[in-house]
Amino acid sequence: MGVVVTLDEGHSDPEASLTDLVRLVAAGMERVNATILSRTGSDVAMIPEVANHLIASGGKRLRPILTLACADLCGYGAENREADGAVKLAAAVEFMHTATLLHDDVVDESDMRRGRVAARIKWGNEASVLVGDFLLGQAFRMMVEVGSLRALDILSAAATVIAEGEVMQLTAAKNIETSEDEYLAVIRGKTAELFAAACEVGPVLAGRPDAEQTACRAYGMNLGIAFQLIDDVLDYGGTSAALGKNVGDDFREGKITLPIVLALRRGTDEERAFWRRTLEREDLEEGDLQQALAILRRHRALDDTIERARHYGDQARAALDPFPNGPMKIALLQVVDFCIARAH
Amino acid sequence: MGVVVTLDEGHSDPEASLTDLVRLVAAGMERVNATILSRTGSDVAMIPEVANHLIASGGKRLRPILTLACADLCGYGAENREADGAVKLAAAVEFMHTATLLHDDVVDESDMRRGRVAARIKWGNEASVLVGDFLLGQAFRMMVEVGSLRALDILSAAATVIAEGEVMQLTAAKNIETSEDEYLAVIRGKTAELFAAACEVGPVLAGRPDAEQTACRAYGMNLGIAFQLIDDVLDYGGTSAALGKNVGDDFREGKITLPIVLALRRGTDEERAFWRRTLEREDLEEGDLQQALAILRRHRALDDTIERARHYGDQARAALDPFPNGPMKIALLQVVDFCIARAH
């Protein structure tokens, strides 16, 4: 059974769509944040320094929020004797995400992350690699403490799928022949899998039947794909004419994202030559980013990427059909709007 | 009760001390190797390529051998219905080790590994980081399949301790004030912890009492320390006058290892200035390695490092006292000789 919710995709403030969910999980997230803080602790001073540089720099903690929300949606609440389980798994999910960001910075040779100088610039590639490994280890320790082999199975499988997605991206990078399907396989791995796993462990902890696990997983997977597609659009400044900061990072790194795949498919020989020079050979000239944006607009590549994101967003919403209506479900439906409204 | 075993530390071929153990676990190791091969498989072609470049290049697989041997020592044998457990944990231990090597190459900016060009040179830092992450994920998946939360606890804790040890080494690197205790803390983490965990999961799988887990852990920990100290000596060519290949890597990377710590403690002001220039500032000149070797010999720093290794080797042997004499115990005692005899 579907549920009718007033959607407001043309929201002027996308954060407003997150407000309800953030409020509903606030108590749990306070404990998640305390857990994150205590588990980055180490006698080796550099570890909390590097970890907290990234963790304290914000980010919305969307993934651990989803873990708490899906656990709650499935009836795993404060009355559970093992209510710590959701908190620890949520913190573990955030650590897996942070480890990925630290390792990504080394892989992408990024200078900035979340508006701050990247850890690898401040402490070196070494520290980013090793503190990422430390956080991954701590994530697994927390999962082991929770003691659910099924949750461990889901999250450890996610760890390998994420790495596979990232390696796939390496292989696809700078290859302008990348197809839409190949690109979707990359983002399913590198981004959507952790969203899916973060959601799936909720019903697992609550001991709910397979159908609810499948539903939460499908919600997270589709939400994650929509989230990444909008990120790709935002990297070219979204649909607004004004260019914000960090616009063009993917372009400068030669990353083939969906807007590029769509523009290439519809492009002229001259445009292909342009992408080949800029993305494959990374031979960049003054004005190339403006030229890239003009080509993307000419082929409606950003708008159509948002259209694809809407499609996955619809599937994410539909995945929650099996759950009865209620504040948590409505809040989870609104998160889909949040993810998509960011592009405007 | 102790056991008297004929020790032959002046062995002309250190590998001979390993022969018995290798033979005793041969059947299990065949299954471990098949597991390693199948678990490096991925549709993403670069993953098995990179993983097998390192895994197939040899290495004695000492860590997984120790897991099988300690499991067997504690009565976990082929008759166990879940005999796959030791095989999977052994493969997981080797994957953790391989992931560490891949990440170490990035951290150390190494060009060579096991006599072959390092993966990061052939496929880039990105591939080394990400394939390491993939192997770590696969290691945890195998542990989850085995289903022992206690073994998961031991190995996930080891993952964080290893990372801590490596970060500690970063901090200590290029600091000629590093004390012997600080250096021992580094190698307990970066090397000995995985030996200890590899051994400890044996009795855990066999369902043996805490005392045997403690004994196997102590054996592995002390063996690991001895192993690393001898590695440090080998990096300066061991005690033989002839210099083999790769001699001086630690020196060129500015790594403060025990031979250096000992030489510094006994050195003159002039020598301190030498170490400060070469290790701290990495300002190397022609003939510096020969000069370093001369200083190390003058202070008997290599011999005394071997003496320390013998001490830990003795503790490793003593740790096995609780176990009755038998072929597996004798083979494990011989491994200590193997580790130390390599220095000659």
XYZ file of C-alpha atoms in Angstrom, chain A residues 41-44 46-47 99-100 103-104 106-109 123 125-127 129-131 133-134 136-141 143-145 147-150 152-153 156-157 159-161 163-168 170-171, chain B residues 41-44 46-47 99-100 103-104 106-109 123 125-127 129-131 133-134 136-141 143-145 147-150 152-153 156-157 159-161 163-168 170-171:
102
model
C 40.493 7.767 21.056
C 43.999 6.274 21.029
C 47.234 6.690 22.950
C 48.744 7.468 19.586
C 47.928 11.497 15.705
C 44.942 9.138 15.365
C 37.671 5.612 6.325
C 36.491 5.672 2.723
C 41.371 6.716 1.461
C 39.558 8.526 -1.367
C 44.743 9.682 -1.303
C 43.289 8.010 -4.384
C 41.997 11.274 -5.886
C 44.960 13.350 -4.676
C 49.422 15.004 7.862
C 49.128 10.350 2.606
C 50.558 7.946 5.192
C 48.347 9.247 7.973
C 45.809 5.587 4.766
C 46.623 4.365 8.275
C 43.989 6.313 10.222
C 42.611 1.515 8.467
C 42.317 2.226 12.188
C 37.826 0.433 9.704
C 39.208 -1.783 12.454
C 37.250 0.110 15.113
C 34.098 -0.185 12.991
C 34.455 -3.961 12.964
C 35.150 -4.072 16.694
C 29.995 -4.606 15.074
C 31.504 -7.568 16.917
C 30.401 -6.063 20.246
C 27.147 -9.584 18.252
C 24.795 -9.944 15.286
C 26.484 -12.180 12.714
C 23.875 -11.167 10.134
C 28.423 -8.299 10.460
C 27.805 -10.191 7.237
C 31.636 -6.690 5.832
C 30.160 -7.525 2.429
C 33.186 -3.061 2.725
C 34.315 -5.262 -0.177
C 31.621 -3.969 -2.546
C 36.259 -1.134 -2.590
C 35.198 -2.923 -5.780
C 33.153 0.128 -6.815
C 36.116 2.410 -6.228
C 38.454 0.185 -8.243
C 35.835 0.054 -11.003
C 39.646 3.854 -11.366
C 39.287 1.647 -14.422
C 38.323 -13.207 -7.415
C 36.222 -10.238 -8.566
C 34.451 -9.138 -11.716
C 36.636 -6.059 -11.469
C 42.198 -5.126 -11.607
C 41.513 -6.610 -8.156
C 46.424 -5.551 2.892
C 48.986 -4.181 5.337
C 49.129 0.016 2.346
C 52.700 0.030 3.698
C 52.034 3.598 -0.198
C 53.076 4.826 3.248
C 56.770 4.066 2.692
C 56.724 5.053 -0.998
C 49.141 0.144 -10.855
C 48.915 4.256 -5.180
C 45.154 4.247 -5.767
C 45.071 0.567 -6.649
C 44.994 1.484 -1.231
C 41.740 0.162 -2.687
C 42.777 -3.446 -3.282
C 40.650 -2.308 1.437
C 39.031 -5.011 -0.667
C 40.461 -6.417 4.390
C 36.752 -6.607 3.589
C 37.139 -10.149 2.267
C 39.094 -11.111 5.399
C 36.188 -9.992 7.581
C 33.666 -11.792 5.388
C 35.707 -14.492 9.646
C 31.956 -13.864 9.686
C 31.398 -17.114 7.759
C 30.895 -17.507 12.908
C 33.105 -17.316 16.022
C 32.495 -13.933 17.667
C 35.542 -14.487 19.856
C 36.192 -11.940 15.170
C 36.907 -9.954 18.304
C 39.259 -6.991 14.495
C 41.116 -5.762 17.573
C 43.393 -4.692 12.804
C 43.182 -1.546 14.929
C 46.341 -2.340 16.893
C 47.159 0.504 12.339
C 48.062 2.115 15.677
C 51.542 0.581 15.505
C 52.051 1.905 11.994
C 50.931 5.403 12.960
C 53.240 5.237 15.989
C 55.205 7.439 11.475
C 55.508 9.583 14.573
